[in-house]
XYZ file of C-alpha atoms in Angstrom:
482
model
C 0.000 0.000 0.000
C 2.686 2.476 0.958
C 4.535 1.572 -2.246
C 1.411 2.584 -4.419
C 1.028 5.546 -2.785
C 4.042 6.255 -3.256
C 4.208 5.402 -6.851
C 1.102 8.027 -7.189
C 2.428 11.042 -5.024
C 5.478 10.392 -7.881
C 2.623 10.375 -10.665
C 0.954 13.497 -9.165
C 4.623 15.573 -8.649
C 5.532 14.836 -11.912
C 2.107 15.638 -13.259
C 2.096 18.941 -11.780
C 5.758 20.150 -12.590
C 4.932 18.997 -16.260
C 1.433 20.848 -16.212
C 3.673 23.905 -14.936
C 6.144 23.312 -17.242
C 3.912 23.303 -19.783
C 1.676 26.722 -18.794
C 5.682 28.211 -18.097
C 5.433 27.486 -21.896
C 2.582 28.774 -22.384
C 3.501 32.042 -20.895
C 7.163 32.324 -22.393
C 4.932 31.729 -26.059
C 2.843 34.410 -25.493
C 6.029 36.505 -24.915
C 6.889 35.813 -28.226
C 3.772 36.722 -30.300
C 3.239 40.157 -28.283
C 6.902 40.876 -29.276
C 6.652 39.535 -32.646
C 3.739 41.687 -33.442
C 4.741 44.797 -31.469
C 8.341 44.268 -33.914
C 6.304 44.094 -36.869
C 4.434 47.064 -36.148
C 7.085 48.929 -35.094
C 8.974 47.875 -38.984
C 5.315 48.377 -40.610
C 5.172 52.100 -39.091
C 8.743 52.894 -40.405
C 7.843 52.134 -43.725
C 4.962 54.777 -43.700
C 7.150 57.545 -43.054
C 6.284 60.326 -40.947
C 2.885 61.350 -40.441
C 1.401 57.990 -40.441
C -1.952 57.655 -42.373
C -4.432 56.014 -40.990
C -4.700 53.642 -44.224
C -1.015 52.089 -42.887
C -1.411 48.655 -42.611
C -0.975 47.187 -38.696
C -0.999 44.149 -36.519
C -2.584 43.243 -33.178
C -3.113 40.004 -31.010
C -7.114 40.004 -30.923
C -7.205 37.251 -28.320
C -4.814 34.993 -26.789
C -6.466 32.658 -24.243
C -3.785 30.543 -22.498
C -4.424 27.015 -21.215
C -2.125 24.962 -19.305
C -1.495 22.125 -22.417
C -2.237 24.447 -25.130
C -3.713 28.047 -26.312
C -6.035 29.659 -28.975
C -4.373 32.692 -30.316
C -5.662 35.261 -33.026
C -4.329 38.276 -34.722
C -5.368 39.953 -37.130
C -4.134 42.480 -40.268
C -6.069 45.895 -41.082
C -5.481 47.868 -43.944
C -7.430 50.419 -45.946
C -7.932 49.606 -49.974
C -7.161 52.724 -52.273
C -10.966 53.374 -52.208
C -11.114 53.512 -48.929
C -12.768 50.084 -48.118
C -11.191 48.498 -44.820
C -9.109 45.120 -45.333
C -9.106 42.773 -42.744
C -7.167 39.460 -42.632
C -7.144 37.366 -39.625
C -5.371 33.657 -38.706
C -6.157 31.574 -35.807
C -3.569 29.376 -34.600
C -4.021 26.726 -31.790
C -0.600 26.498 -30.101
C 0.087 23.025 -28.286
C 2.673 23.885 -25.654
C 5.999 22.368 -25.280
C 8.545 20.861 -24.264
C 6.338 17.617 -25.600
C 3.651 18.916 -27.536
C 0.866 16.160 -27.334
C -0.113 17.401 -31.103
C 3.596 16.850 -31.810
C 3.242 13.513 -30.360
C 0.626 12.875 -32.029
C 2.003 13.216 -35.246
C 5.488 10.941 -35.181
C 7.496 13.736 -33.071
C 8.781 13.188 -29.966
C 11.510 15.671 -29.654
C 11.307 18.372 -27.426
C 10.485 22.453 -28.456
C 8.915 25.529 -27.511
C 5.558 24.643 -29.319
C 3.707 23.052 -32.207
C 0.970 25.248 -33.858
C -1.499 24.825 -36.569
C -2.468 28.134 -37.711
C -5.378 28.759 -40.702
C -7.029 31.510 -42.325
C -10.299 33.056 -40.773
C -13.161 34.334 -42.987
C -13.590 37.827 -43.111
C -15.466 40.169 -45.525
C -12.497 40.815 -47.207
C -11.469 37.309 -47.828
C -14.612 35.565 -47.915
C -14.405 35.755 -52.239
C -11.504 33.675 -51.377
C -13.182 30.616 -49.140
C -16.249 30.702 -51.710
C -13.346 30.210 -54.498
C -11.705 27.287 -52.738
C -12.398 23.691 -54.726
C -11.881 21.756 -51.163
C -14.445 23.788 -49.302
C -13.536 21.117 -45.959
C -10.015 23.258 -45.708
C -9.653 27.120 -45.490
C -7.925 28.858 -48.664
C -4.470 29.295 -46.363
C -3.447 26.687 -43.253
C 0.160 26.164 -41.456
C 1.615 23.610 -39.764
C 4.693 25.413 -37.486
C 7.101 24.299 -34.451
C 9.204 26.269 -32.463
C 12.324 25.568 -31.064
C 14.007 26.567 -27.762
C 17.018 27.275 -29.206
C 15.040 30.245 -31.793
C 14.804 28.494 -35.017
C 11.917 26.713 -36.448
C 10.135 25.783 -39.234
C 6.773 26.477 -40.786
C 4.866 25.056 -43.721
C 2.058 27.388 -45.387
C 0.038 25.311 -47.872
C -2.420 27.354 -50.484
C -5.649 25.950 -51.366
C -6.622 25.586 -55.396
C -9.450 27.881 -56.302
C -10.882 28.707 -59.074
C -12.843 32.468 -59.310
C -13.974 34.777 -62.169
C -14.018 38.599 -61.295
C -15.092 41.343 -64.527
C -15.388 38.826 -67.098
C -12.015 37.064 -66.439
C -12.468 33.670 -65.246
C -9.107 32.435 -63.164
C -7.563 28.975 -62.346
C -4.905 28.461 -59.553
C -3.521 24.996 -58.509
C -2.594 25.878 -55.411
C 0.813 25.679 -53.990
C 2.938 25.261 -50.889
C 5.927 27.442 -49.092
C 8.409 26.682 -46.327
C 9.837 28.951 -43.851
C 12.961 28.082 -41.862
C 13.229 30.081 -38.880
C 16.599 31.299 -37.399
C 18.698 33.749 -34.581
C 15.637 33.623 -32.115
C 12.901 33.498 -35.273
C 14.036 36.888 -36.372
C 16.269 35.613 -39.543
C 13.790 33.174 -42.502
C 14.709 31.156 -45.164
C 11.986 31.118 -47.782
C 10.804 27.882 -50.521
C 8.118 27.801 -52.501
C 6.270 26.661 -55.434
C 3.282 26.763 -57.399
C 1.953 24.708 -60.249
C -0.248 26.846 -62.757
C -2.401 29.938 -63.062
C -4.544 30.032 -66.236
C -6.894 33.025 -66.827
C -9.487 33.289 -69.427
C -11.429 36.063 -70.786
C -13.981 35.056 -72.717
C -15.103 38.218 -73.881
C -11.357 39.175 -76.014
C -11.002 35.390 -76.465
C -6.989 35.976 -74.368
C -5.686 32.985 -72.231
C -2.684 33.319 -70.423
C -1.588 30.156 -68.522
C 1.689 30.363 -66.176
C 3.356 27.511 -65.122
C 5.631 26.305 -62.232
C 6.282 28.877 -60.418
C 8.884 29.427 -57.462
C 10.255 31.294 -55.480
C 13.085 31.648 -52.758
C 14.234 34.151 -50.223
C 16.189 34.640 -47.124
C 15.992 37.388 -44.798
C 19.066 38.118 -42.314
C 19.374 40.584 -39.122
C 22.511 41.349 -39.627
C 22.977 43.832 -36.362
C 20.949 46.286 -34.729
C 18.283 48.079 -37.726
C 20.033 46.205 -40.648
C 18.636 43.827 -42.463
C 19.437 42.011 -45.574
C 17.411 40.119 -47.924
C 18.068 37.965 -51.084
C 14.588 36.903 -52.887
C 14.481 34.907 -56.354
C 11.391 33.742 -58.783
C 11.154 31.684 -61.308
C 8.684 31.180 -64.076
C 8.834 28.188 -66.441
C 6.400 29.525 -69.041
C 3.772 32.139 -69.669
C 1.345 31.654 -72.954
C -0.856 34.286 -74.785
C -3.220 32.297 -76.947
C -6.378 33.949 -79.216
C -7.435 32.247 -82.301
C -6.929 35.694 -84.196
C -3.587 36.490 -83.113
C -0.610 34.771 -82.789
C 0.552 33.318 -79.604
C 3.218 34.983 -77.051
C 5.782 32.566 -75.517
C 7.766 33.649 -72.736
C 9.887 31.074 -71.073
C 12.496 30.667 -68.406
C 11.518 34.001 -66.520
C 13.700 35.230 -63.751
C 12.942 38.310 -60.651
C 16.104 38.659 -58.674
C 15.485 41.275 -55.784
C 18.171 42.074 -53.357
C 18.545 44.811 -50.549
C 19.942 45.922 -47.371
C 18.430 48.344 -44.960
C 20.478 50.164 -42.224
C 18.313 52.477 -40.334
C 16.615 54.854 -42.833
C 18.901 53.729 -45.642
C 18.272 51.316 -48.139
C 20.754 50.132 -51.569
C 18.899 47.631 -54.189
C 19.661 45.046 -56.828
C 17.461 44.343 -58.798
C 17.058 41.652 -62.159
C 14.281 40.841 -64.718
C 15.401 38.423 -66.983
C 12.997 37.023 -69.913
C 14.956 33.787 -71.614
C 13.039 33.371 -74.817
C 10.533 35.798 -76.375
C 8.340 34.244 -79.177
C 5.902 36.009 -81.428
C 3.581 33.550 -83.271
C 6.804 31.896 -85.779
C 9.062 34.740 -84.635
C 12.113 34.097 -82.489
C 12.519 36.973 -80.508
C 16.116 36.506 -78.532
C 16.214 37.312 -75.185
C 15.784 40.394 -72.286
C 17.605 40.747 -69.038
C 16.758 44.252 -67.326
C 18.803 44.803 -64.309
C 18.798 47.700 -62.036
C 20.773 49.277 -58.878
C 19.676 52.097 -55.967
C 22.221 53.457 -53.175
C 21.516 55.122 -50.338
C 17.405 55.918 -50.840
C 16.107 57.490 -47.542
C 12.941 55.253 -47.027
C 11.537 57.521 -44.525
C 11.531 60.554 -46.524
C 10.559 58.511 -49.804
C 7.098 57.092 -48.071
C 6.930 60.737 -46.875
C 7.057 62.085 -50.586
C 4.289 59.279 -51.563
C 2.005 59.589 -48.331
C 2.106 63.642 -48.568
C 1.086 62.641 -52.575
C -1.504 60.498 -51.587
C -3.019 62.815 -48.945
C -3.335 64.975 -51.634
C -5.465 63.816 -53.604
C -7.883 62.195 -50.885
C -8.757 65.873 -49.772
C -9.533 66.978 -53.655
C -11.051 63.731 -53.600
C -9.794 62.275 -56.779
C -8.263 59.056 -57.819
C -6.304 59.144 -60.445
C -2.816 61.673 -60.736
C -4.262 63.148 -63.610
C -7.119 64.841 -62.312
C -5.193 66.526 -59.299
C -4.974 70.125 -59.430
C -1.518 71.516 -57.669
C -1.621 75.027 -55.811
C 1.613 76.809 -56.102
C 1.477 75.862 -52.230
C 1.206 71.992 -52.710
C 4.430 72.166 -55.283
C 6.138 74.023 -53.039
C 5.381 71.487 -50.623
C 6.124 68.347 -52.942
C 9.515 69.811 -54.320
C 10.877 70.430 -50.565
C 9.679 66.502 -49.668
C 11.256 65.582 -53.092
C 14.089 67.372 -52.346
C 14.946 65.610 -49.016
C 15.405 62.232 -50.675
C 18.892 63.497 -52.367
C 20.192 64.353 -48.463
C 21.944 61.488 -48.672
C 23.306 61.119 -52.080
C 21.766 58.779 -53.869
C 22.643 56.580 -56.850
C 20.401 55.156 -59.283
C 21.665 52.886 -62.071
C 19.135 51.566 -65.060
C 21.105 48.820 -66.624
C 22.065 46.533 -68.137
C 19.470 46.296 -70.368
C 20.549 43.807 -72.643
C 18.079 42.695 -76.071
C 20.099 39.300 -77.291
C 19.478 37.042 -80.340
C 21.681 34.451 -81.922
C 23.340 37.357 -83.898
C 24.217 39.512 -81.767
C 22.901 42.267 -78.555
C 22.260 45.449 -77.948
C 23.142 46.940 -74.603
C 22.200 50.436 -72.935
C 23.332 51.788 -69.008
C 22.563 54.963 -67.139
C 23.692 55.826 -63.679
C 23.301 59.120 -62.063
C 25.144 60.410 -59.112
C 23.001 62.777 -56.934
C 23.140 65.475 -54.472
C 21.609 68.142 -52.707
C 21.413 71.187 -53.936
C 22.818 74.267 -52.284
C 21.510 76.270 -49.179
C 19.370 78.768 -50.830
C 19.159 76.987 -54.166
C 16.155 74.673 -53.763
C 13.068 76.976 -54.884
C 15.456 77.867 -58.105
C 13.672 76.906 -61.697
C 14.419 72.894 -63.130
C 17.382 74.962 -65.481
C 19.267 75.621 -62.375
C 18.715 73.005 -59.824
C 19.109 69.955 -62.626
C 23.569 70.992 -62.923
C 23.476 70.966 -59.265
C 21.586 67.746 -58.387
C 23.042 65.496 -60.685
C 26.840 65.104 -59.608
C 27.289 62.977 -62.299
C 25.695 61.109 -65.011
C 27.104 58.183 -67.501
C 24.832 56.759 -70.697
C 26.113 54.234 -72.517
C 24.751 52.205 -75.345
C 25.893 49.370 -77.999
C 24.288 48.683 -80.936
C 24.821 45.512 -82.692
C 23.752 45.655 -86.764
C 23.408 42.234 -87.264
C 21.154 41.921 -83.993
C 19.087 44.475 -85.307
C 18.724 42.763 -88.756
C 17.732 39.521 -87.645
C 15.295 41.106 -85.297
C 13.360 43.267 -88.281
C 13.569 39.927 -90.567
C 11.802 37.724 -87.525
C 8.561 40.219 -88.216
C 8.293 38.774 -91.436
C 5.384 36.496 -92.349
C 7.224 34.321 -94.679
C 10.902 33.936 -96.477
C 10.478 37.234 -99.165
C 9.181 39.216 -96.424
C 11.840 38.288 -94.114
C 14.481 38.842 -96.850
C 12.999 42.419 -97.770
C 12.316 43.387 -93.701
C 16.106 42.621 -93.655
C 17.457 44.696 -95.898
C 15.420 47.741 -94.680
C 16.387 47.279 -91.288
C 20.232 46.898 -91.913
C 19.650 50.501 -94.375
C 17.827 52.325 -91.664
C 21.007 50.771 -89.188
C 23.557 52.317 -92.034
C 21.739 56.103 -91.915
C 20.657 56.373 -88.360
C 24.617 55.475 -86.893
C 26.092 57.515 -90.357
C 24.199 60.727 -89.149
C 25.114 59.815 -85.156
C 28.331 59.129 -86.424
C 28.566 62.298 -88.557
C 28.293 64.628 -85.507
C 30.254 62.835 -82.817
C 27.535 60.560 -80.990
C 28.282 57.168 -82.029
C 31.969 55.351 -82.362
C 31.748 51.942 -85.066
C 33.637 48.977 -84.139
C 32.847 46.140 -86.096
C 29.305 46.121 -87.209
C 28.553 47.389 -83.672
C 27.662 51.314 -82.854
C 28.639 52.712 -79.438
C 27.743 55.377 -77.811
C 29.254 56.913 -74.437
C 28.190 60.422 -72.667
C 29.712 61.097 -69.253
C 28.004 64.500 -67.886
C 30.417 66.080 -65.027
C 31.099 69.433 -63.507
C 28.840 70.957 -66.026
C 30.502 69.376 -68.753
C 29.955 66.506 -71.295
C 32.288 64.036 -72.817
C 30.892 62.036 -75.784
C 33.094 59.714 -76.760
C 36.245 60.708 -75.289
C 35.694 63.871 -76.727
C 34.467 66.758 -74.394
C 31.866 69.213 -75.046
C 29.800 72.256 -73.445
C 26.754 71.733 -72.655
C 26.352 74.616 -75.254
C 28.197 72.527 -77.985
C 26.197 69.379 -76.912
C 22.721 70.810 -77.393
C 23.558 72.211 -80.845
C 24.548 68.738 -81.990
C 21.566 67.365 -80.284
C 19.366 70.012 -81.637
C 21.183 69.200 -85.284
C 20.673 65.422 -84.853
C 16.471 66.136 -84.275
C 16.256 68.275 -87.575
């Protein structure tokens, strides 16, 4: 008898440290969403500059009822649509607390962590298009399965629903698709996977399809040190297909988005890269586009500034669209000062490469310009004055390639004779258009390839290697338009 009892005051003891173990879980977990959210919102309200509007997105626990083995939590997104209608997206996730999750358990995982959580998508007005669109109406459009661990990583797997929808006439497929987050450095640091099968959209009134297929994407997302973070994201597109029976079909194929970035404190620099691997035109073999693009040193703050002072606006004219807002010599003043303020730090914006490529050749065009601020004093002065001031330094430069160009005018062509005529025309119009750039100092000819450099500096140009006056420069450039 005394050994039973004693076997059940064991029972009991360890029953009760585990059931406070479990709520000490509970607690720390609840920790972790308040500062999760109160981070986010804190990241959310940098991005809307100063003088938040009250259309900036934001993030709050809506309930978080704590049990001793597990708790219901839900939080919820607000925004405001451009027409004013509220947006409101809100998850539910029932946390089973560690260090042995019995959903965990459950499921073939015995090791120990923080928590397991299931989280899913809760119908709202704004979403509810979505549930009605879902084909497995027994499973919410968006659901997670997540576990934490105590050492701050984890994992969590999103999984998106099919659905199929039609909105204005265009009816709209999606196959669903699935995404991965790795979790890292105390959840703050995320490793992204993902993938999704097809998207096909028909509208049946033009007669256009466009079907997309396999689709992914990847992305990390590092804190680097106090306010600096660096991200690396990357999508891929297999194909994208443009049919109507009275035109001929567009083929892209092996597309590419390569966004990169680092933000410390109010400072952000840019990559990015658009890269289109084979354009096709009905018969016609289009080459290639990569579009690349660089930014250094863009203020966020004052940028969302410039856009929410835009915005704000034109909700008290009450108009839409850019075009019908009607500036008072006060609101320019107002907009050229906020404009103004993003060149504080110097910024650098770079357009290029662009690069056009087919099997005979490419043709290639950069800019980059260098920026300031203008001088004390200098910043109500006409376009004419403060353009030699704000740009430090500018470089353009461009390649032509004439057989490129040839091929691409013959590849219009509906059949051989046509191709053969579209050919010669484009490699005469090539022959006059770099002969009268060539004439007046614009282009340099190497090969059968036309070249063209301008470096603008201390209120001077050099074309070429040759430098020039801005006087000089506009004459030519005047000459070359007549």
């Amino acid at each position: 008898m005394k050994k039973t009892t004693g076997v059940i005051a064991v029972i009991v003891v360890l029953g009760a440290g585990y059931a406070g173990t479990t709520w000490y879980m509970g607690k720390r977990i609840q920790s972790e969403y308040e500062r999760v959210i109160a981070t986010a919102n804190e990241r959310m309200k940098e991005f809307a500059g100063i003088g938040q509007p009250a259309s900036a997105p934001s993030l709050a626990l809506t309930s978080y009822d704590r049990g001793f083995f597990s708790s219901e939590a839900v939080y919820t997104i607000t925004a405001t649509a451009e027409e004013g209608k509220p947006l409101e997206f809100r998850l539910h996730d029932h946390i089973s607390h560690g260090p042995f999750p019995v959903t965990a358990l459950k499921a073939g995982k015995p090791a120990p962590m923080l928590a397991d959580i299931t989280s899913q998508l809760v119908s709202t007005p704004s979403v509810q298009p979505w549930f009605d669109a879902v084909t497995n109406k027994n499973q919410p459009p968006l659901h997670a399965a997540t576990y934490l661990g105590f050492s701050g990583t984890g994992q969590s797997v999103w999984t998106v629903e099919p659905a199929s929808f039609s909105q204005e006439g265009v009816a709209v497929e999606l196959s669903g698709g699935a995404f991965t987050i790795d979790l890292s450095n105390q959840y703050q640091n995320t490793d992204t996977k993902g993938k999704f099968g097809s998207v096909v959209a028909v509208d049946e009134e033009a007669g256009d399809t466009m079907r997309v297929a396999n689709i992914e994407f990847a992305g990390t997302s590092e804190q680097a040190e106090e306010k600096s973070v660096r991200t690396h994201n990357r999508a891929t597109v297999e194909s994208v297909v443009i049919e109507n029976p009275d035109k001929d079909t567009v083929t892209l194929k092996n597309l590419a988005m390569q966004v990169n970035g680092e933000q410390k404190g109010d400072l952000i620099d840019a990559t990015v890269a658009y890269t289109f691997g084979s354009i096709q035109s009905g018969a016609a073999e289009l080459g290639s586009v990569s579009v690349n693009g660089e930014l250094k040193r863009l203020d966020i703050k004052a940028f969302v500034d410039l856009g929410n002072t835009y915005d704000a606006m034109m909700v008290r004219q009450g108009v839409t669209s850019p075009d019908d807002l009607d500036l008072t010599p006060e609101d320019e003043a107002v907009l050229r000062e906020k404009s103004l303020a993003l060149l504080k730090p110097n910024p650098l914006v770079t357009a290029g490469p662009i690069i056009w490529k087919n099997s005979s050749g490419q043709t290639e065009a950069m800019l980059a310009l260098d920026m300031v601020e203008p001088k004390e004093g200098d910043a109500a002065a006409g376009f004419d004055v403060l353009l030699p001031q704000i740009v430090k330094k500018a470089d353009l430069n461009v390649s032509v390639s004439k057989s490129m160009m040839v091929q691409a005018f013959s590849q219009t062509g509906t059949d051989d004779a046509e191709r053969e005529q579209l050919a010669a025309m484009g490699g005469m119009l090539y022959d006059q258009y770099v002969s009268r750039l060539q004439g007046l100092g614009f282009v340099s000819v190497q090969d059968d390839t036309a070249k063209l450099g301008i470096v603008y500096e201390k209120a001077m140009f050099n074309v070429n290697g040759k430098t020039m006056t801005p006087e000089e420069f506009m004459q030519r450039a005047i000459m070359l338009a007549m």
